[in-house]
PDB file of C-alpha atoms in Angstrom:
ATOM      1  CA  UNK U  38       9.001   4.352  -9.953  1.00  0.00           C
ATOM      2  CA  UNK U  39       6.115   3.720 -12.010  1.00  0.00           C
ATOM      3  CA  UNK U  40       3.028   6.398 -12.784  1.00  0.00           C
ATOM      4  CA  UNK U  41      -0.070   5.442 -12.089  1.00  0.00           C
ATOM      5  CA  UNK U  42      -3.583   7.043 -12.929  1.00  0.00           C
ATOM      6  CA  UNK U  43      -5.431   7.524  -9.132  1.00  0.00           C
ATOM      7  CA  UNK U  44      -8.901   8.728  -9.254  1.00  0.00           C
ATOM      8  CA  UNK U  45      -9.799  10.686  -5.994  1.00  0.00           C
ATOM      9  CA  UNK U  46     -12.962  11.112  -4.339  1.00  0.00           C
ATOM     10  CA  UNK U  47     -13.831  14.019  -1.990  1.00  0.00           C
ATOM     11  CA  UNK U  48     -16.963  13.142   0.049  1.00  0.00           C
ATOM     12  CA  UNK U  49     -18.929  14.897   2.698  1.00  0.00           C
ATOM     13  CA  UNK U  50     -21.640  15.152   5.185  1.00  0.00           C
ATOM     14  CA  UNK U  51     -23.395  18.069   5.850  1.00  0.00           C
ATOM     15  CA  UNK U  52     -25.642  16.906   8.453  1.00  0.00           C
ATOM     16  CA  UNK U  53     -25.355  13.870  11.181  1.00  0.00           C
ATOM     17  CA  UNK U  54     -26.032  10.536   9.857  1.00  0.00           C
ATOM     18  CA  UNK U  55     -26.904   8.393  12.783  1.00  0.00           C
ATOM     19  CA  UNK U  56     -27.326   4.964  12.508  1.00  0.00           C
ATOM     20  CA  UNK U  57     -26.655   2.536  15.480  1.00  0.00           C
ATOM     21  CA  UNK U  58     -23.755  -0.184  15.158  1.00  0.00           C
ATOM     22  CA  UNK U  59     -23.226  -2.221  17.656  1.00  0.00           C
ATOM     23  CA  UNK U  60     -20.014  -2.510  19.068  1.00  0.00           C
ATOM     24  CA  UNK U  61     -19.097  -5.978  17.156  1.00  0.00           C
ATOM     25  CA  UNK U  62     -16.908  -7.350  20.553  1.00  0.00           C
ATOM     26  CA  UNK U  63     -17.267  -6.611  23.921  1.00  0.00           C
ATOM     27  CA  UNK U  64     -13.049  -5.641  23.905  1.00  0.00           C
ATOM     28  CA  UNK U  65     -13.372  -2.372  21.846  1.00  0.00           C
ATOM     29  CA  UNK U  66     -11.872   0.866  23.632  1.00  0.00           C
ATOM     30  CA  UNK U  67     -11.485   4.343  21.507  1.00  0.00           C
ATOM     31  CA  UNK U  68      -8.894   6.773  23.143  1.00  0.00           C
ATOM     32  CA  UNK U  69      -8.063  10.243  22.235  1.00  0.00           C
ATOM     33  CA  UNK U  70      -4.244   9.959  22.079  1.00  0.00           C
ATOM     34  CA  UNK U  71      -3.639  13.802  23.037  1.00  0.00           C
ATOM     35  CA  UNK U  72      -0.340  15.140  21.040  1.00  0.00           C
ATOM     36  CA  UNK U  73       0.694  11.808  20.204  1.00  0.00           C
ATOM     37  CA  UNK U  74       4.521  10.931  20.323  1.00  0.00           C
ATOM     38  CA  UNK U  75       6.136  11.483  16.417  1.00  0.00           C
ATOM     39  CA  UNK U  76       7.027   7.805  17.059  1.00  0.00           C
ATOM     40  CA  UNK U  77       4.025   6.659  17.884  1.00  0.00           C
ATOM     41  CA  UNK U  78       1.681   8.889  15.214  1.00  0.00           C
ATOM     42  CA  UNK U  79       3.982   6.902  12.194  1.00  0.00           C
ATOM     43  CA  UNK U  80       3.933   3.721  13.635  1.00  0.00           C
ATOM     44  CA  UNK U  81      -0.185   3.944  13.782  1.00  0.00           C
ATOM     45  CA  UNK U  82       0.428   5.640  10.335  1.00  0.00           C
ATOM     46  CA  UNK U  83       2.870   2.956   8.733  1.00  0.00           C
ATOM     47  CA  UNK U  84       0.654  -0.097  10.197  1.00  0.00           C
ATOM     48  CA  UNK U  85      -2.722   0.980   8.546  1.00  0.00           C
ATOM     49  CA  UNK U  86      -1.458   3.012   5.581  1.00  0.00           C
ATOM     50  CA  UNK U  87       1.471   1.064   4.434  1.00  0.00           C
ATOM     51  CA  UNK U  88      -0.513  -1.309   2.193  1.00  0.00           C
ATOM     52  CA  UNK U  89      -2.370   2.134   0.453  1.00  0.00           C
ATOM     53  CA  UNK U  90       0.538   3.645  -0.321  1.00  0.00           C
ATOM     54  CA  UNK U  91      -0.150   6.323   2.268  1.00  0.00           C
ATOM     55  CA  UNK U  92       2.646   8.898   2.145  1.00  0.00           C
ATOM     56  CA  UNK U  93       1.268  12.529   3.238  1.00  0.00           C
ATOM     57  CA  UNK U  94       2.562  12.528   6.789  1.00  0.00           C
ATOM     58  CA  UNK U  95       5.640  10.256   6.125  1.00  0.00           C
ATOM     59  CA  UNK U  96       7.301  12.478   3.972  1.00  0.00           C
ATOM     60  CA  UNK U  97       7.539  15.127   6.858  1.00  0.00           C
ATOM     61  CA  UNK U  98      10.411  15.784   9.405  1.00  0.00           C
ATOM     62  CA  UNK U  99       9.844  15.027  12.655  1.00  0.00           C
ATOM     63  CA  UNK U 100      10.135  17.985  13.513  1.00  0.00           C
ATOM     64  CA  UNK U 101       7.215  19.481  10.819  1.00  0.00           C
ATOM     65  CA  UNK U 102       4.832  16.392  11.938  1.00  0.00           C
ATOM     66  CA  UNK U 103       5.336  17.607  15.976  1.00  0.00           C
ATOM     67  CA  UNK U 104       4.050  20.354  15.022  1.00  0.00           C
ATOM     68  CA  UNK U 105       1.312  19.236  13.323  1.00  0.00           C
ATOM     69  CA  UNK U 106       0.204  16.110  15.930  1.00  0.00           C
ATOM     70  CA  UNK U 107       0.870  19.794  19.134  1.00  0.00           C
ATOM     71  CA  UNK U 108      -1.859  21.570  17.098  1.00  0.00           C
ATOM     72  CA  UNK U 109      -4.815  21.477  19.538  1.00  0.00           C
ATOM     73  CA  UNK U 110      -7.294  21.297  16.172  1.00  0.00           C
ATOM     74  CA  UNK U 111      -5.578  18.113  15.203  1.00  0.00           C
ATOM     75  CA  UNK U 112      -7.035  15.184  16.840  1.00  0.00           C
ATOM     76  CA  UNK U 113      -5.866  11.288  16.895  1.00  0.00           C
ATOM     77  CA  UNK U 114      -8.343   8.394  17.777  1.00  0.00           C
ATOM     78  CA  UNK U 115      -6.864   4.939  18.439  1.00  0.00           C
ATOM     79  CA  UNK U 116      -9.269   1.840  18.002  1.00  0.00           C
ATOM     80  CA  UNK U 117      -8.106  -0.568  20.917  1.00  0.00           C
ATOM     81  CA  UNK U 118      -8.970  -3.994  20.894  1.00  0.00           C
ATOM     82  CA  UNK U 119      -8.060  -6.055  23.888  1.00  0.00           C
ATOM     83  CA  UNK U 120      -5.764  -3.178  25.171  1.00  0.00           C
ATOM     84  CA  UNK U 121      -3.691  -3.487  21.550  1.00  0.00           C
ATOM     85  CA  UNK U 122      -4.166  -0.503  18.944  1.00  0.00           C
ATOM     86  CA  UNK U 123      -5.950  -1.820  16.031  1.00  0.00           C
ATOM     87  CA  UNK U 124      -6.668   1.299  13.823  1.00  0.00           C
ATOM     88  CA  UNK U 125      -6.775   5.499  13.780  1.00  0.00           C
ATOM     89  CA  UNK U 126      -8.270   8.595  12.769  1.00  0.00           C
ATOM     90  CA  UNK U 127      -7.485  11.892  12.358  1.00  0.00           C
ATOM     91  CA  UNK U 128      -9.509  14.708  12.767  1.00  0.00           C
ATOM     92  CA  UNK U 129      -8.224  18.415  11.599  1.00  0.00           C
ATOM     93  CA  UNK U 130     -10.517  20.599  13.283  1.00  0.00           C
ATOM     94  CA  UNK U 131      -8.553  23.807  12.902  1.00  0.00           C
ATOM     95  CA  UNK U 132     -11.620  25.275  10.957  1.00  0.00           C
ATOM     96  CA  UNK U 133     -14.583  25.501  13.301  1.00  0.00           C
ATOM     97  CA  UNK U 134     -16.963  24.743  11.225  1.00  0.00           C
ATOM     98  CA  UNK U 135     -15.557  22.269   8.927  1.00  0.00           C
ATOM     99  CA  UNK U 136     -13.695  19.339   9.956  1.00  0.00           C
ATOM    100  CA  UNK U 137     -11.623  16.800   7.928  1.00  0.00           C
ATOM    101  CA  UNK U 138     -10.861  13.396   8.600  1.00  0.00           C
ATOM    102  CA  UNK U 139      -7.230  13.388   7.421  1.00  0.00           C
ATOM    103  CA  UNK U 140      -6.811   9.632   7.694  1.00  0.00           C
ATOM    104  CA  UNK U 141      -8.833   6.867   8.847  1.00  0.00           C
ATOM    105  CA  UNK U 142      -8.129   2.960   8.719  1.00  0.00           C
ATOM    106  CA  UNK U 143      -7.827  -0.249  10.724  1.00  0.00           C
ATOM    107  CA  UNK U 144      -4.582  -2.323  10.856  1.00  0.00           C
ATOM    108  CA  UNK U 145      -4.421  -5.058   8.320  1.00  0.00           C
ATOM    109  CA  UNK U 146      -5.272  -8.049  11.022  1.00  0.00           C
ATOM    110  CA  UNK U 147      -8.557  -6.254  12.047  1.00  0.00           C
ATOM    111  CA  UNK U 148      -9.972  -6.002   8.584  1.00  0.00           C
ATOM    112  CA  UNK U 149     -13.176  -7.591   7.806  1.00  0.00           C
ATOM    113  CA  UNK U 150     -14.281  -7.714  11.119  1.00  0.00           C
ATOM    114  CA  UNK U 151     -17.179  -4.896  11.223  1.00  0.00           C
ATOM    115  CA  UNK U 152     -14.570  -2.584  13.235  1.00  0.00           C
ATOM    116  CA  UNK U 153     -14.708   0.117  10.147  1.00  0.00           C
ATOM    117  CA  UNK U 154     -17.886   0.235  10.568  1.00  0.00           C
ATOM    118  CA  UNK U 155     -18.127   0.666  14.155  1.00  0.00           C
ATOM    119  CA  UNK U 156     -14.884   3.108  13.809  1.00  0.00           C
ATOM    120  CA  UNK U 157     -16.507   4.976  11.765  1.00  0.00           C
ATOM    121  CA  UNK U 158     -19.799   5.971  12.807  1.00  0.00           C
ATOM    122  CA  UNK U 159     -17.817   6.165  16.521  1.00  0.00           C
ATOM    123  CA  UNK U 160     -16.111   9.121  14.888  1.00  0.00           C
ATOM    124  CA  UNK U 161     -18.875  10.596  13.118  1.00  0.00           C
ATOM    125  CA  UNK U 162     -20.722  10.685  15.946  1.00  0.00           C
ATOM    126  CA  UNK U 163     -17.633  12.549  18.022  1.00  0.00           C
ATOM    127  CA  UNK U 164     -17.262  14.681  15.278  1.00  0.00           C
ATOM    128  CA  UNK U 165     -20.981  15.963  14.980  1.00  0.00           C
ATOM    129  CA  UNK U 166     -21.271  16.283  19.179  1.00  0.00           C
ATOM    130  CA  UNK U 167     -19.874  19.923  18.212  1.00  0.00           C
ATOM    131  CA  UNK U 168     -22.507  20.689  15.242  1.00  0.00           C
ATOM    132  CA  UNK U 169     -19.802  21.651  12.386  1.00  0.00           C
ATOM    133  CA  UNK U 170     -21.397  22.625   8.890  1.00  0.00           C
ATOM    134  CA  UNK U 171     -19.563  20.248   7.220  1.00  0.00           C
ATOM    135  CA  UNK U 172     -17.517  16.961   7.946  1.00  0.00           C
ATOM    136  CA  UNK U 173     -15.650  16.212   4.790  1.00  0.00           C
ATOM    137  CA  UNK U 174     -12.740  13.401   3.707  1.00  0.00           C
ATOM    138  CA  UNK U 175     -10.959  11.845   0.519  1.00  0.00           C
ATOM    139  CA  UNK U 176      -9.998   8.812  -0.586  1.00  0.00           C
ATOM    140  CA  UNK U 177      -8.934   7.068  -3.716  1.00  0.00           C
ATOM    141  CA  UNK U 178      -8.312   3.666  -5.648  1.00  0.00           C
ATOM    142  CA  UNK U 179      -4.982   3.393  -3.927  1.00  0.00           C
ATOM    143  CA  UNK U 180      -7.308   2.248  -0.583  1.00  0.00           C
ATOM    144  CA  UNK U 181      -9.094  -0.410   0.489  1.00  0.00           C
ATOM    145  CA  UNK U 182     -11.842  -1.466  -2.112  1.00  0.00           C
ATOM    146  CA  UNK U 183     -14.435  -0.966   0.865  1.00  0.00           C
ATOM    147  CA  UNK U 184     -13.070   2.147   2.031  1.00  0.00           C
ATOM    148  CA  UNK U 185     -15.739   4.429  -0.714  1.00  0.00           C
ATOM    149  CA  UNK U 186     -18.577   2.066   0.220  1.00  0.00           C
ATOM    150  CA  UNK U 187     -18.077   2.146   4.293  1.00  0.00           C
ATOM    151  CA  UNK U 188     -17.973   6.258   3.614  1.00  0.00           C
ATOM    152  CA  UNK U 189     -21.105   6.279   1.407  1.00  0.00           C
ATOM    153  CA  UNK U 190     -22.974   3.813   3.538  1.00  0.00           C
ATOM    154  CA  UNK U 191     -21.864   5.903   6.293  1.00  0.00           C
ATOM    155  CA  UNK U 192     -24.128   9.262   5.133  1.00  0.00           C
ATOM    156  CA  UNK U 193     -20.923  10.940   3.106  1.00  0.00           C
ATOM    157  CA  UNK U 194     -21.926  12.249  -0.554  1.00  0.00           C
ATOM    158  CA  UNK U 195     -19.968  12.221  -3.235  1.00  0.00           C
ATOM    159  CA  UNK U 196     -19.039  16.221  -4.304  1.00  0.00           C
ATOM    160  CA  UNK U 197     -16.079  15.819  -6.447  1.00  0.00           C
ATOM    161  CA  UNK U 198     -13.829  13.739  -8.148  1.00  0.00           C
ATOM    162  CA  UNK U 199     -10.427  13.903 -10.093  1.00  0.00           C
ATOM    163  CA  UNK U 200      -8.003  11.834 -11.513  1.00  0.00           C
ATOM    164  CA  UNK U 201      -3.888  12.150 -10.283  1.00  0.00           C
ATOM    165  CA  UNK U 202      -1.080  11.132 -11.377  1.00  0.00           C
ATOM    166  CA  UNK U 203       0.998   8.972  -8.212  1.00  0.00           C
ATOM    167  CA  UNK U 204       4.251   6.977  -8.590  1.00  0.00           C
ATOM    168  CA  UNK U 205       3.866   4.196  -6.669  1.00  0.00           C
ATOM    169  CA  UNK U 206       6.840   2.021  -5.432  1.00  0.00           C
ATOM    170  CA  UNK U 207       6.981  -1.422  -7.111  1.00  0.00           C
ATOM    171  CA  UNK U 208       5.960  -4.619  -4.593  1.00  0.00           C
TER     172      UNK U 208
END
């Protein structure tokens, strides 16, 4: 597999950003998939991250993502539209006071739509209901090209950045 040079951006908010987005259809439905199914956690996970080259959680066993989706700090959101799933996030809340959005993304048919936008600040909002000190995420060059501009637009701040090394599979 090729080597590629990935430059990854940590963001954060330290404090609520509110800003009201209308829902953009009247069809929209967030859920709280409590301890998702392994099955259903990597399909959600193949069908937005697939394109990104997401591969955190699908390199683990079943058995070692289980555990991870039975953690009560780990939360899943699923974007509905029209009853169908149309995008996720995760939320690792296993630090009180500092919570991560592990992954975050709409399926590829829903892009472009203003639902990240309306995903977003959905979860932000959740996430902020408890008052943590600090709401945090990454991202890199391997996502979307709106995925840093949706987070910065969103009230995240830039607080570090790096550059990897990934092998990526050839298309």
């Amino acid at each position: 597999m090729p080597t590629i040079d990935v430059t990854v951006y940590y963001l954060e908010m330290l404090a609520h950003a509110k800003r009201a987005i209308a829902a953009p259809r009247d069809d929209l439905m967030i859920v709280h998939a409590h301890n998702p199914s392994v099955a259903y956690y990597r399909y959600l996970y193949h069908a937005v991250g697939a394109d990104y080259h997401w591969r955190s959680r699908g390199l683990l066993s079943d058995a070692a993502l289980a555990a991870i989706l039975s953690d009560p700090g780990i939360e899943v959101h699923v974007l509905h539209v029209a009853g169908c799933p149309a995008g996720f996030a995760e939320l690792d809340r296993r630090k009180s006071d500092d919570v991560e959005l592990v992954q975050f993304g709409l399926m590829r048919d829903h892009i472009g739509k203003g639902l990240g936008k309306y995903f977003l600040q959905c979860v932000i909002d959740k996430v902020w209901s408890d008052r943590p000190r600090r709401f945090w995420l990454h991202t890199c060059t391997l996502d979307h090209p709106h995925a840093l501009p949706n987070y910065e637009k969103s009230g995240f701040t830039l607080y570090k950045q790096e550059v990897i090394q990934r092998d990526v599979p050839r298309v």
